[in-house]
mmCIF file of C-alpha atoms and ligand atoms in Angstrom:
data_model
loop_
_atom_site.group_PDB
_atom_site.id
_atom_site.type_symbol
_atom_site.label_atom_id
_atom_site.label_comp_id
_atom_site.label_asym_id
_atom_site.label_seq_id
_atom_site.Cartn_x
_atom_site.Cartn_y
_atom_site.Cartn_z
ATOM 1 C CA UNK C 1472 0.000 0.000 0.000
ATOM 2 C CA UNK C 1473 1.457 3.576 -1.040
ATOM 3 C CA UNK C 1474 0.932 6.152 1.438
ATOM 4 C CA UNK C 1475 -1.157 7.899 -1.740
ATOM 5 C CA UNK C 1476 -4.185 5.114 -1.437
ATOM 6 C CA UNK C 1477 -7.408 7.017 -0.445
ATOM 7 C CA UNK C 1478 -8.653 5.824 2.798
ATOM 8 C CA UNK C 1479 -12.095 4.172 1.324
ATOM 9 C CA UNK C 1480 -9.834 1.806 -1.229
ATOM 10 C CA UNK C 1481 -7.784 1.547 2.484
ATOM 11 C CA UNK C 1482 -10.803 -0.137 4.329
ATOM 12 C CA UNK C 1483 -12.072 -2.219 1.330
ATOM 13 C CA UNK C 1484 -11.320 -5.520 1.117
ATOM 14 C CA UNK C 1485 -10.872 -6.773 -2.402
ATOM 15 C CA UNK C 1486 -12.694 -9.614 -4.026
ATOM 16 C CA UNK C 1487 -10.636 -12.923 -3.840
ATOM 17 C CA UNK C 1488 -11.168 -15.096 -6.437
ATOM 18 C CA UNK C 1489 -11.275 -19.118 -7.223
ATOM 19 C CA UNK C 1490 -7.520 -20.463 -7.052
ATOM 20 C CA UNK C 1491 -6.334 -20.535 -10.932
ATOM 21 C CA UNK C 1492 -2.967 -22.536 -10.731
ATOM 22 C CA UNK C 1493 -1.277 -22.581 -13.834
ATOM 23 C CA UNK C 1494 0.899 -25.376 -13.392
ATOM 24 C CA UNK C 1495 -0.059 -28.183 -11.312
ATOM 25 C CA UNK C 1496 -3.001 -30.150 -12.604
ATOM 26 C CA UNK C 1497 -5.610 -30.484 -10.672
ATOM 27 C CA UNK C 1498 -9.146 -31.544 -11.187
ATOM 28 C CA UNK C 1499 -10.596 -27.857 -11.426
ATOM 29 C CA UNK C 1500 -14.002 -27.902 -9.476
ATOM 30 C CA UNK C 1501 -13.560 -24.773 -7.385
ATOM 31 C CA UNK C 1502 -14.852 -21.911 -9.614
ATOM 32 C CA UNK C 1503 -17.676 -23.140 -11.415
ATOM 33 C CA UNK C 1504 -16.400 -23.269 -14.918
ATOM 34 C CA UNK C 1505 -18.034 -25.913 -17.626
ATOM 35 C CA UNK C 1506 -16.087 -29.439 -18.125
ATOM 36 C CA UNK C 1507 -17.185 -28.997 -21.794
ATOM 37 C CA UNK C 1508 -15.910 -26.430 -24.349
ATOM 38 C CA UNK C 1509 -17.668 -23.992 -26.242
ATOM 39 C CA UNK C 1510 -19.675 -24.705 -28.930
ATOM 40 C CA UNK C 1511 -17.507 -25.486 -31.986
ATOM 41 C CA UNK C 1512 -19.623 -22.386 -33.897
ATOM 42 C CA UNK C 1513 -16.839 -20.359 -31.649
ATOM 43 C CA UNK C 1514 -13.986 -21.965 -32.730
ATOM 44 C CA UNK C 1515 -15.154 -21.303 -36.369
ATOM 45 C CA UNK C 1516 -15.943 -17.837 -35.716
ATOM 46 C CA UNK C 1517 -12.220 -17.344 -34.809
ATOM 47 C CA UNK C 1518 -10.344 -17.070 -37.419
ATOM 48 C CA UNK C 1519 -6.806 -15.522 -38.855
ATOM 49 C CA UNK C 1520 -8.399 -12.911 -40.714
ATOM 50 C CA UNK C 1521 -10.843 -11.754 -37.747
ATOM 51 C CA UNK C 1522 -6.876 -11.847 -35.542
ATOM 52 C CA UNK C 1523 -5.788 -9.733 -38.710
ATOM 53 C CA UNK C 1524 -8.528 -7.330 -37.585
ATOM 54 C CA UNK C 1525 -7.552 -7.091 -34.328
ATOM 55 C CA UNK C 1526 -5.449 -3.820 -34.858
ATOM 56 C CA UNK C 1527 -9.437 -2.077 -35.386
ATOM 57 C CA UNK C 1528 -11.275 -1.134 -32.128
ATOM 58 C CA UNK C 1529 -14.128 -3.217 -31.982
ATOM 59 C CA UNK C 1530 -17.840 -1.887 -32.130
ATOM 60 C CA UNK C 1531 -18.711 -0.165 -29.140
ATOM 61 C CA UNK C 1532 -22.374 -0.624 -29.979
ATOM 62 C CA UNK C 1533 -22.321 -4.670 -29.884
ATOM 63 C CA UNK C 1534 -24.980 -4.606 -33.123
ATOM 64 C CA UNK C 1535 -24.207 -8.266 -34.253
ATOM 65 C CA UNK C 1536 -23.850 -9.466 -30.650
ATOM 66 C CA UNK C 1537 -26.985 -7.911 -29.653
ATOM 67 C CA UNK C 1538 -29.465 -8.931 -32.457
ATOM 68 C CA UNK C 1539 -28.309 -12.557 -31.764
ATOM 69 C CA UNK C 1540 -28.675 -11.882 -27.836
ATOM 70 C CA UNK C 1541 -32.336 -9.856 -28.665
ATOM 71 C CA UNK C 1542 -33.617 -13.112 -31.304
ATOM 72 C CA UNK C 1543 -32.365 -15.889 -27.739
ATOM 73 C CA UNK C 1544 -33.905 -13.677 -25.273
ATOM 74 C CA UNK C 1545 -37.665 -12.364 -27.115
ATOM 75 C CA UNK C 1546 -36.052 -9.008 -26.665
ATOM 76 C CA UNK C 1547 -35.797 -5.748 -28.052
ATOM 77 C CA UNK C 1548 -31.618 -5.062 -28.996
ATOM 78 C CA UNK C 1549 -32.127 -1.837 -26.668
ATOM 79 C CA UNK C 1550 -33.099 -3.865 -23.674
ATOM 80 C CA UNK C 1551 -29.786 -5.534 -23.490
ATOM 81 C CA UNK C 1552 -26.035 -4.522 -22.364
ATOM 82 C CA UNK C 1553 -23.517 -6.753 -23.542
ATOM 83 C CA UNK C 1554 -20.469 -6.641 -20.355
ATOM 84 C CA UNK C 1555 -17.071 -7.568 -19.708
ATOM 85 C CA UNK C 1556 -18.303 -10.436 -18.019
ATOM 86 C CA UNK C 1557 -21.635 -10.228 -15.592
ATOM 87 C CA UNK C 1558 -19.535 -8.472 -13.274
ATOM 88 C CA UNK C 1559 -18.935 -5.693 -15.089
ATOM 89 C CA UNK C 1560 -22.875 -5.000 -15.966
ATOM 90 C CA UNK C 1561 -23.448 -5.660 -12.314
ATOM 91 C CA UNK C 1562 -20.661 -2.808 -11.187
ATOM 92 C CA UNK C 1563 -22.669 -0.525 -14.296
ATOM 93 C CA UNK C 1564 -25.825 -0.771 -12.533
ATOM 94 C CA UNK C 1565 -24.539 -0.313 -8.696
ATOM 95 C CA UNK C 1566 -22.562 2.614 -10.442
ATOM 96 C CA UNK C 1567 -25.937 4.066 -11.958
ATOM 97 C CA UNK C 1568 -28.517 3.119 -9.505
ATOM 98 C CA UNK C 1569 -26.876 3.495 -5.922
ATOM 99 C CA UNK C 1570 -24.742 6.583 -4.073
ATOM 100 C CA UNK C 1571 -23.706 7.501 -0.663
ATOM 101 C CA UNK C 1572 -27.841 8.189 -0.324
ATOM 102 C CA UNK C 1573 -28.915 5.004 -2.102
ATOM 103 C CA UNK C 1574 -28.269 1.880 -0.619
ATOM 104 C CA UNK C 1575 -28.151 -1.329 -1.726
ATOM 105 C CA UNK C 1576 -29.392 -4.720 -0.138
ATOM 106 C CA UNK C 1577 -28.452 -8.231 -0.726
ATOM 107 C CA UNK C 1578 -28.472 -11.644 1.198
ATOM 108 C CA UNK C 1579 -25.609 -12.282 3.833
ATOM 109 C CA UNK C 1580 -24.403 -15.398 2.069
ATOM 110 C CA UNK C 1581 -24.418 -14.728 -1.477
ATOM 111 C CA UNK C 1582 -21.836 -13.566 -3.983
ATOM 112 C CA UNK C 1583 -18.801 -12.280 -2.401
ATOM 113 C CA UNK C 1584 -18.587 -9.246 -4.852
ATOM 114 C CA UNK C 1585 -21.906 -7.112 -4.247
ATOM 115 C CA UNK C 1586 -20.091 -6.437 -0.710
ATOM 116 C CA UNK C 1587 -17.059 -4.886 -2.313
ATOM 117 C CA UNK C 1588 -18.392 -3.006 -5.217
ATOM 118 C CA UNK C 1589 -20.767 -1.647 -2.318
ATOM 119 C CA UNK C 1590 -17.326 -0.618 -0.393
ATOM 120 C CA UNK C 1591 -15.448 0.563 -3.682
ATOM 121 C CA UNK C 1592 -18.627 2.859 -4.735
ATOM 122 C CA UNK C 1593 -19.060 3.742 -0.975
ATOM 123 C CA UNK C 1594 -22.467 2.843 -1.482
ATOM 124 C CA UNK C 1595 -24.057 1.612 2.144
ATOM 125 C CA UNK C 1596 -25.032 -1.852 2.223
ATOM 126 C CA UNK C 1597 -28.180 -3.479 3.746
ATOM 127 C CA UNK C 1598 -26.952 -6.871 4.704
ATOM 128 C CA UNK C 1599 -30.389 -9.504 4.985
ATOM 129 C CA UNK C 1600 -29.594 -13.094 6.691
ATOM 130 C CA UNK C 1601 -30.774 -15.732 4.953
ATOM 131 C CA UNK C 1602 -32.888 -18.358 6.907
ATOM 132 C CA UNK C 1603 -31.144 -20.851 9.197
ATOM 133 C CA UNK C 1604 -31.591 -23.512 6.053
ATOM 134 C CA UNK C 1605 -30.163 -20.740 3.779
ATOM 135 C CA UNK C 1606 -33.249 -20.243 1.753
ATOM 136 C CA UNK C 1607 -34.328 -16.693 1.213
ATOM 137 C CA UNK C 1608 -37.599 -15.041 2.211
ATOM 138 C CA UNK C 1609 -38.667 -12.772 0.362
ATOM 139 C CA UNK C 1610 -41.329 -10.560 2.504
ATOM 140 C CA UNK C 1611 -37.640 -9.028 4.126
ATOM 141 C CA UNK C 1612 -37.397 -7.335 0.774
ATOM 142 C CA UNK C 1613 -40.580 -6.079 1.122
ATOM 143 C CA UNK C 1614 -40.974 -2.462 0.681
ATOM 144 C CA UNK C 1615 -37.297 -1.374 1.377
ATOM 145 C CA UNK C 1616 -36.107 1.780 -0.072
ATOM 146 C CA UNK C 1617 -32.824 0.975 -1.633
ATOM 147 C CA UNK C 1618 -31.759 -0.815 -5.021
ATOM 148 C CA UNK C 1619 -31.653 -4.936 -4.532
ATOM 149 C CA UNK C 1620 -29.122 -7.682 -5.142
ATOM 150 C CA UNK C 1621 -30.587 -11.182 -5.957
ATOM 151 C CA UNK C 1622 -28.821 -14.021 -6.854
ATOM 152 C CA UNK C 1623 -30.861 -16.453 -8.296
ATOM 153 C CA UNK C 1624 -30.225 -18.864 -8.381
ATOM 154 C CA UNK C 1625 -27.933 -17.949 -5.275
ATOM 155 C CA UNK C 1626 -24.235 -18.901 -4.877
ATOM 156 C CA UNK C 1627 -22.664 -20.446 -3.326
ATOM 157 C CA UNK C 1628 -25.904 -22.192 -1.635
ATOM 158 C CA UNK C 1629 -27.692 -23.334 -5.248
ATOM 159 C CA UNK C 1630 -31.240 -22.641 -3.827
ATOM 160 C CA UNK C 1631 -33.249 -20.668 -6.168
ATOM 161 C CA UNK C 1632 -36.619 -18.488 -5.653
ATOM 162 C CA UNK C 1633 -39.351 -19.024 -8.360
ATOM 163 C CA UNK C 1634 -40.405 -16.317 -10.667
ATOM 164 C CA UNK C 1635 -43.794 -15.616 -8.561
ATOM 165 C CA UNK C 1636 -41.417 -14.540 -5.432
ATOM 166 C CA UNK C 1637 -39.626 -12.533 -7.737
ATOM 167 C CA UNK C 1638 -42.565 -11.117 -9.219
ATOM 168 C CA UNK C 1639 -43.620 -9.981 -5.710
ATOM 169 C CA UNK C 1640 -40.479 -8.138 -5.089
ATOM 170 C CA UNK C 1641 -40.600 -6.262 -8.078
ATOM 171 C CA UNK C 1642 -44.192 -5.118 -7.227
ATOM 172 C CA UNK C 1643 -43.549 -4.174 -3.824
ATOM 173 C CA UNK C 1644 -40.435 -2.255 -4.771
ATOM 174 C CA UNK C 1645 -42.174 -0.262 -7.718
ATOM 175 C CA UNK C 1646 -39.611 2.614 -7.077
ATOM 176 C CA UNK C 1647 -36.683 0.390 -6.293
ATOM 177 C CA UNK C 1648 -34.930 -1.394 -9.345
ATOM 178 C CA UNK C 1649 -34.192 -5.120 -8.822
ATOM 179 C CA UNK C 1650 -31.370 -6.839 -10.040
ATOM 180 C CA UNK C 1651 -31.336 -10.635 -10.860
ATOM 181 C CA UNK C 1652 -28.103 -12.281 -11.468
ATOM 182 C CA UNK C 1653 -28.777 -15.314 -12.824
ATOM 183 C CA UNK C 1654 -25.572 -16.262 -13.156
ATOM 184 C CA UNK C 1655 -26.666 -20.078 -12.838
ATOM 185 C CA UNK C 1656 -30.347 -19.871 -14.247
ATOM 186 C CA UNK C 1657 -29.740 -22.388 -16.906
ATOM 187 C CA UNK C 1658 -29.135 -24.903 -14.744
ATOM 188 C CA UNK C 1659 -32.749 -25.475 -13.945
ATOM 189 C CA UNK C 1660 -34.469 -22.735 -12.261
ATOM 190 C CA UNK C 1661 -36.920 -20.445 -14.204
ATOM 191 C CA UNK C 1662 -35.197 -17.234 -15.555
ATOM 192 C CA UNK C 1663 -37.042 -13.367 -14.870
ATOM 193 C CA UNK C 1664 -36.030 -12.571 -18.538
ATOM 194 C CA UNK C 1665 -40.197 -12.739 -19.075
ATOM 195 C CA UNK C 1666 -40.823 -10.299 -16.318
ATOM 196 C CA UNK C 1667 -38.916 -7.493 -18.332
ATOM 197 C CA UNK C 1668 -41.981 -6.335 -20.393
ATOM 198 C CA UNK C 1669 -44.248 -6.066 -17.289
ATOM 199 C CA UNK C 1670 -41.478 -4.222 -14.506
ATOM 200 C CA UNK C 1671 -39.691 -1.434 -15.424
ATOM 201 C CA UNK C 1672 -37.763 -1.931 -12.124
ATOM 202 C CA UNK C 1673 -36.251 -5.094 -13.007
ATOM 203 C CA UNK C 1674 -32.755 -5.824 -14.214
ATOM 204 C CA UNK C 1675 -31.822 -9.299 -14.906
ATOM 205 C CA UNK C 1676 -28.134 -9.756 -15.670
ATOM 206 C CA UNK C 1677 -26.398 -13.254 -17.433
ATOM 207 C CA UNK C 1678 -23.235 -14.805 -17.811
ATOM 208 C CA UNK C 1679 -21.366 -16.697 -20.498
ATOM 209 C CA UNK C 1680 -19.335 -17.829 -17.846
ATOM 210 C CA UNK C 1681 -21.143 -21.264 -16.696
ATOM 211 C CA UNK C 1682 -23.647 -22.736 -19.089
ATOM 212 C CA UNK C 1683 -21.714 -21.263 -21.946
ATOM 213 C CA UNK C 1684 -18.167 -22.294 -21.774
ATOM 214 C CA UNK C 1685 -16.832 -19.121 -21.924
ATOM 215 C CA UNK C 1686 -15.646 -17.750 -18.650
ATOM 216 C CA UNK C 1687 -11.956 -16.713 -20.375
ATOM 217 C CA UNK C 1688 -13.887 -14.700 -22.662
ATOM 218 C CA UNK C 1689 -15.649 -12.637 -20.178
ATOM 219 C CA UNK C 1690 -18.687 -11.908 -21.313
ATOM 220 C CA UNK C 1691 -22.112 -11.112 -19.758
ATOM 221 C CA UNK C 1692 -25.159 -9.029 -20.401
ATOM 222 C CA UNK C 1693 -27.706 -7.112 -18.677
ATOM 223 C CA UNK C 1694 -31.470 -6.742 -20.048
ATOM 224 C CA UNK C 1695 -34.461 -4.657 -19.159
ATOM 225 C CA UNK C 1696 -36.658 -1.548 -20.066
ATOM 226 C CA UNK C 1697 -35.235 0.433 -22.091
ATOM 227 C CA UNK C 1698 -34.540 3.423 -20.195
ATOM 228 C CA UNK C 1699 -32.667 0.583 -17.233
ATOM 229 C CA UNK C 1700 -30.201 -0.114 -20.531
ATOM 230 C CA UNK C 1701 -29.863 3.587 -21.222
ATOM 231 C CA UNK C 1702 -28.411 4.253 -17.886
ATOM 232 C CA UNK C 1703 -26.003 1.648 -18.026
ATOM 233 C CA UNK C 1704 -24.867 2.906 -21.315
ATOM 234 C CA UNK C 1705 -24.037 6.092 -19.784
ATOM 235 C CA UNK C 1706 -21.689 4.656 -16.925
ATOM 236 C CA UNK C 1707 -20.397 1.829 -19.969
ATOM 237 C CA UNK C 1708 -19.769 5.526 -21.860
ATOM 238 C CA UNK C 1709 -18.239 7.287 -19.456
ATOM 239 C CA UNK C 1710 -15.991 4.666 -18.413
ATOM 240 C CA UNK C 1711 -15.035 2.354 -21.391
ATOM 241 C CA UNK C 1712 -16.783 2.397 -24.834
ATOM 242 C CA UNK C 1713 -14.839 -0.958 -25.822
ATOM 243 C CA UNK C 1714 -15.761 -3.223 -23.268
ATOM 244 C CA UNK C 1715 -16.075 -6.091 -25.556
ATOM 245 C CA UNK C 1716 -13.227 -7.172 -27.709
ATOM 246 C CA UNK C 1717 -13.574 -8.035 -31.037
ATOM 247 C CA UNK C 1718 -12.662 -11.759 -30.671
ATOM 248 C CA UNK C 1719 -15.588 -12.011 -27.567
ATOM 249 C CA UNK C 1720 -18.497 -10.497 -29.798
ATOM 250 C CA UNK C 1721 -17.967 -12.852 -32.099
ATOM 251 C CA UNK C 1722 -17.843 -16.025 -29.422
ATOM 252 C CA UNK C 1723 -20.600 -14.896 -28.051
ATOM 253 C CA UNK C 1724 -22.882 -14.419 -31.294
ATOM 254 C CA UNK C 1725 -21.738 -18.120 -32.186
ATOM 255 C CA UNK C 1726 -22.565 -19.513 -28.827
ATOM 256 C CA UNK C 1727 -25.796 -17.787 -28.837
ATOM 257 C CA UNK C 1728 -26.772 -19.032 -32.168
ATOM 258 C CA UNK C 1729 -25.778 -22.630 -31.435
ATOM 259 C CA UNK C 1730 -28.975 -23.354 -29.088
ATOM 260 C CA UNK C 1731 -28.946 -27.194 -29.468
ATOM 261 C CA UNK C 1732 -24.850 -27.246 -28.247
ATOM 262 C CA UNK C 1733 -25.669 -24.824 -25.671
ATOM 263 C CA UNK C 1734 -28.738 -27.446 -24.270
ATOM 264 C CA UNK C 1735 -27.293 -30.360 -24.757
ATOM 265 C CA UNK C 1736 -24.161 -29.195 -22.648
ATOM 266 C CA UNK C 1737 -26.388 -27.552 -19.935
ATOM 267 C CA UNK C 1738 -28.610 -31.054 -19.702
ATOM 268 C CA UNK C 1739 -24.867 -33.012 -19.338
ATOM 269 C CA UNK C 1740 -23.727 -30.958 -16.281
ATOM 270 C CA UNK C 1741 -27.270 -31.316 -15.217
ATOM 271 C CA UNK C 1742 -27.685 -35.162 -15.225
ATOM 272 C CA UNK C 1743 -23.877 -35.413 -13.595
ATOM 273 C CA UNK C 1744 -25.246 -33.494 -10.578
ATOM 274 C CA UNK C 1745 -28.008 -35.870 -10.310
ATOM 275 C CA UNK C 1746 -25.566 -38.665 -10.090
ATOM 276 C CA UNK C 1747 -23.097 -36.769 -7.885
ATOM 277 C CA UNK C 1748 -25.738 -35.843 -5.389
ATOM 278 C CA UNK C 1749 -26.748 -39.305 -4.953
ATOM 279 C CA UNK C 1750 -23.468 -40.333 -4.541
ATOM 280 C CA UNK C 1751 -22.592 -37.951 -1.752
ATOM 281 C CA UNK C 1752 -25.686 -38.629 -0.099
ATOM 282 C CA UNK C 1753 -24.801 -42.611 0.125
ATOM 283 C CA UNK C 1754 -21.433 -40.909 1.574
ATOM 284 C CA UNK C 1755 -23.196 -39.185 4.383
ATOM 285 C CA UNK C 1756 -23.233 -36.034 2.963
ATOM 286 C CA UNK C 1757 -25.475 -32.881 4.044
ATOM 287 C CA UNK C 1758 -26.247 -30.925 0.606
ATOM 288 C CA UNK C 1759 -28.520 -28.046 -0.048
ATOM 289 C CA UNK C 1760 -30.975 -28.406 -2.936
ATOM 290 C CA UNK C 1761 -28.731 -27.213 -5.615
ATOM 291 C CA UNK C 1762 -30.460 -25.905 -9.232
ATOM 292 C CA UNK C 1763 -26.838 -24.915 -10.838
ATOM 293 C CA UNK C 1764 -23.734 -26.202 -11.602
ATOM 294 C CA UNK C 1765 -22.066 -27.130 -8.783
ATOM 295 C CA UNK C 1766 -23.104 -28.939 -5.070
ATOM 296 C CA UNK C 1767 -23.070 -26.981 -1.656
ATOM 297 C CA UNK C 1768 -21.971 -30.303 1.137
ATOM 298 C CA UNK C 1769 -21.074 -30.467 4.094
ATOM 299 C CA UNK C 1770 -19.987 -33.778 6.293
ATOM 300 C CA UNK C 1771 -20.139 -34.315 10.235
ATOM 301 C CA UNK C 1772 -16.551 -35.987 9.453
ATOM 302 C CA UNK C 1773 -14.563 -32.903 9.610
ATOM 303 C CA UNK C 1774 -15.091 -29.404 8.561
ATOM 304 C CA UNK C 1775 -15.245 -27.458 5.424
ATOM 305 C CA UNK C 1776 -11.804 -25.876 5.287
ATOM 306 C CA UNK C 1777 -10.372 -29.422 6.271
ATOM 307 C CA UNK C 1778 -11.914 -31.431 3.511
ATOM 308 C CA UNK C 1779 -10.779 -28.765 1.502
ATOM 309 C CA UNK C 1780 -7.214 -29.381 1.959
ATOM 310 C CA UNK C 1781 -7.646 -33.047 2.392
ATOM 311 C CA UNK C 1782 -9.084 -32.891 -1.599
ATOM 312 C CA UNK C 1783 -6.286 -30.317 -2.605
ATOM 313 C CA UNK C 1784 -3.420 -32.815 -1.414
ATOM 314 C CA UNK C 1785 -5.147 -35.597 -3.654
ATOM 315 C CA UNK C 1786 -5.038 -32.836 -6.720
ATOM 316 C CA UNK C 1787 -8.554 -31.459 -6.525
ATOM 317 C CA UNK C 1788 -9.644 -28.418 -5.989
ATOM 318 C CA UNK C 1789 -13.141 -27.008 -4.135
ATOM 319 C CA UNK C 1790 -14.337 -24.102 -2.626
ATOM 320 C CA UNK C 1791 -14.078 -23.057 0.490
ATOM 321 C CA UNK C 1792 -15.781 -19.691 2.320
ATOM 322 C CA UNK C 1793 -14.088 -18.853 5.479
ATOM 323 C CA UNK C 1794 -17.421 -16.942 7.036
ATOM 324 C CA UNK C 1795 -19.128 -18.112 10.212
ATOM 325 C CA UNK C 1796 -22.036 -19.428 8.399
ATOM 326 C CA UNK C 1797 -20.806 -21.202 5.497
ATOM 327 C CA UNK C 1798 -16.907 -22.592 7.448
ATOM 328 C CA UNK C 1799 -18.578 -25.998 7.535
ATOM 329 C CA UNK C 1800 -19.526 -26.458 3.835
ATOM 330 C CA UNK C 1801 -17.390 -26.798 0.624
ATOM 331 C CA UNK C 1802 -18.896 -25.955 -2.831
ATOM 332 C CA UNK C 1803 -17.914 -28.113 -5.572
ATOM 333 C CA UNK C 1804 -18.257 -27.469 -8.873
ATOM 334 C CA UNK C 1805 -19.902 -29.928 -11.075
ATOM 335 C CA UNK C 1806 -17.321 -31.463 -14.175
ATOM 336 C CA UNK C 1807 -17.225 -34.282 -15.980
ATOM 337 C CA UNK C 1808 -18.906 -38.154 -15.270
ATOM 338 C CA UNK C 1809 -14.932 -39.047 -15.097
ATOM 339 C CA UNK C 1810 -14.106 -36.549 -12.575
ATOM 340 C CA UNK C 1811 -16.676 -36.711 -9.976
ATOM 341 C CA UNK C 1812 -16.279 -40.195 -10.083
ATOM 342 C CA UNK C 1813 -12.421 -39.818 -9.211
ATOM 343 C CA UNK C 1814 -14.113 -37.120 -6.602
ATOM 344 C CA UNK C 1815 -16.328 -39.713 -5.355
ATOM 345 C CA UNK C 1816 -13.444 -42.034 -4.811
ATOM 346 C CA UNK C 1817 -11.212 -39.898 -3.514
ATOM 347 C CA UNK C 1818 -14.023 -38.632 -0.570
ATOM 348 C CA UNK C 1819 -14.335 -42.790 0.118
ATOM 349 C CA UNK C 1820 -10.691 -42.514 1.148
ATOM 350 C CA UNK C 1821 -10.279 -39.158 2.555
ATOM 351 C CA UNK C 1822 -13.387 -40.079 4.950
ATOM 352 C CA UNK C 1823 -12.410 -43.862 5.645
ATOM 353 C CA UNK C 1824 -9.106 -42.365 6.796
ATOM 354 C CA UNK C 1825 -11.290 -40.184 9.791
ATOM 355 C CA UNK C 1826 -13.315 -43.454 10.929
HETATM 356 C C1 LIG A 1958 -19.765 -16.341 -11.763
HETATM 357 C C2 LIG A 1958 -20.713 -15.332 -11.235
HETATM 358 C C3 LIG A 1958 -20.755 -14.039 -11.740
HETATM 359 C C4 LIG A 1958 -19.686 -13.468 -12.633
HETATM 360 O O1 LIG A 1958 -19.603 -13.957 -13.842
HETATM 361 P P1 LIG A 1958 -18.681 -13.317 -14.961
HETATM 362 O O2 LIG A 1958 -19.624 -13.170 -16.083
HETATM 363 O O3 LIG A 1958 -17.619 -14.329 -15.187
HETATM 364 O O4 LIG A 1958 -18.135 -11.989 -14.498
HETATM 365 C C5 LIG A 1958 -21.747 -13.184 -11.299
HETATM 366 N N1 LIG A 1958 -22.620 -13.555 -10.364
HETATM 367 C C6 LIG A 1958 -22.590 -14.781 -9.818
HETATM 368 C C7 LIG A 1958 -23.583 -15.138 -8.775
HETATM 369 C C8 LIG A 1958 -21.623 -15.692 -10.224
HETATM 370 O O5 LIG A 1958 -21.556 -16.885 -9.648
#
């Protein structure tokens, strides 16, 4: 730290992400990335001459990118803001919509990252508790008067609210806007995406991260009314006009077009969680019900920071979060059938070893 660091980037305490080790190999289940690759219509869409054209900026407007993302999603290309990843749209919006004087609220245990955009843009933060089982009730969003944070499906605990709960937010926060990140929606929970035509208070945002292969791409997108996109485009204008690089727009026009790839993949990492819940269950494990890509367990064996080492020594990798209510669990992404079966194996050992 330089003795020149402002006092508010002093206090905050930076986002720490996912280990990425870039030598060891490890089974990689620890930041919720797909086992599969893109669709092959992005590999295709790369090619020598589109590298040649990397020495142009690309187009700060996103037009091809847009009409693909505006025929997936039923919606207009001015509803939607194409980001450097979902966390970028989600900073755009906490930029636009909250201040010193507008707060925003969100769930204690939840994504690690509303808490320090809320510190970065000195924005005061309602904290809510989830229940005791982690599930969130949504009459404590009721009526607040501040700008609101819902994963949702929520990470790291996979539980997901259903459109109706949503729904009742939005209407009794007609002044507040609402922001969905549903980060994991395609997973198998029902997305808001509908809800945009009938609440002008409600931004849902979308990565490419998880059920598109594409988390090295970074790209994510936010949609809503009109006037919600507008806004963004003035922080996204103020800020950085070429948030999207040329070789991302086109990945992400390909992957959007390429519906079939993009299901089939999704239903793959959805049957393997099937199979990997039941095995961890036979194992003794305590899981939440999880509608994403990866499992929140805990065992009464030994606790969460433990089994996380125990699984790092045998060359796999899981999540840990060192908070009060979540030091007991582990959140493991979901690969391939080959890989949670080694994970499987592995847990037989790692647990025999504490009998
Ligand atoms: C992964 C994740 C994001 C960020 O995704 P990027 O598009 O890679 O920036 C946002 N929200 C939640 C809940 C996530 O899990």
């Amino acid at each position: 730290m330089s003795r020149f660091l402002t006092p508010t980037l002093e206090a905050l305490q930076p986002y720490t992400p996912g280990e990425q080790p870039q030598e060891k190999q490890y089974i990689k289940l620890n930041t919720n990335e797909s086992p599969y690759p893109p669709s092959p219509w992005v590999a295709a869409a790369l090619t020598a001459d589109e590298a040649a054209r990397l020495r142009l900026y690309p187009d700060p407007a996103c037009s091809t990118l847009l009409r693909a993302a505006a025929v997936r999603y039923g919606l207009k290309p001015e509803q939607i803001l194409p980001g450097n990843g979902s966390d970028e749209v989600l900073f755009f919006a906490l930029r636009a919509f909250c201040d010193a004087k507008h707060p925003v609220a969100f769930a204690d245990v939840t994504y690690g990252f509303y808490k320090v955009w809320a510190q970065l843009l000195n924005v005061p933060a309602h904290v809510i508790p989830l229940e005791e089982d982690f599930s969130l009730d949504p009459v404590k969003y009721c009526a607040l008067s501040e700008t609101i944070v819902i994963a949702n499906p929520n990470a790291p605990t996979g539980l997901a609210l259903k459109p109706a709960e949503i729904e009742m937010i939005l209407q009794e926060n007609p002044d507040n806007v609402v922001i969905v990140d549903e980060a994991y929606v395609d997973f198998g929970a029902e997305s808001c995406v509908p809800l945009i035509q009938k609440y002008d208070n409600l931004l849902v945002v979308q990565t490419f991260s998880k059920s598109r292969s594409l988390a090295g791409a970074r790209l994510g997108l936010a949609m809503g009314s009109e006037a919600l996109i507008a806004d963004l485009n003035r922080v996204k204008f103020s800020l950085n006009p070429y948030n999207i690089n040329r070789l991302t727009l086109l990945a992400g026009a390909a992957s959007l077009r390429d519906d079939s790839y993009f299901r089939r993949t999704c239903a793959a990492v959805v049957g393997t969680r099937e199979w990997t819940e039941r095995a961890l269950l036979k194992l003794g494990f305590t899981l939440t019900e999880s509608y994403t890509n990866f499992l929140f367990a805990k065992t009464d064996k030994m606790g969460g920071r433990q089994l996380y080492e125990a699984l790092r020594e045998q060359g796999i990798l899981v999540r840990h979060f060192d908070a009060e209510r979540t030091k007991d669990w582990v959140r493991i992404t979901i690969g391939t059938p080959e890989q949670m079966n080694t994970l499987i194996e592995t847990l037989k050992t790692i647990l025999a070893k504490e009998e």
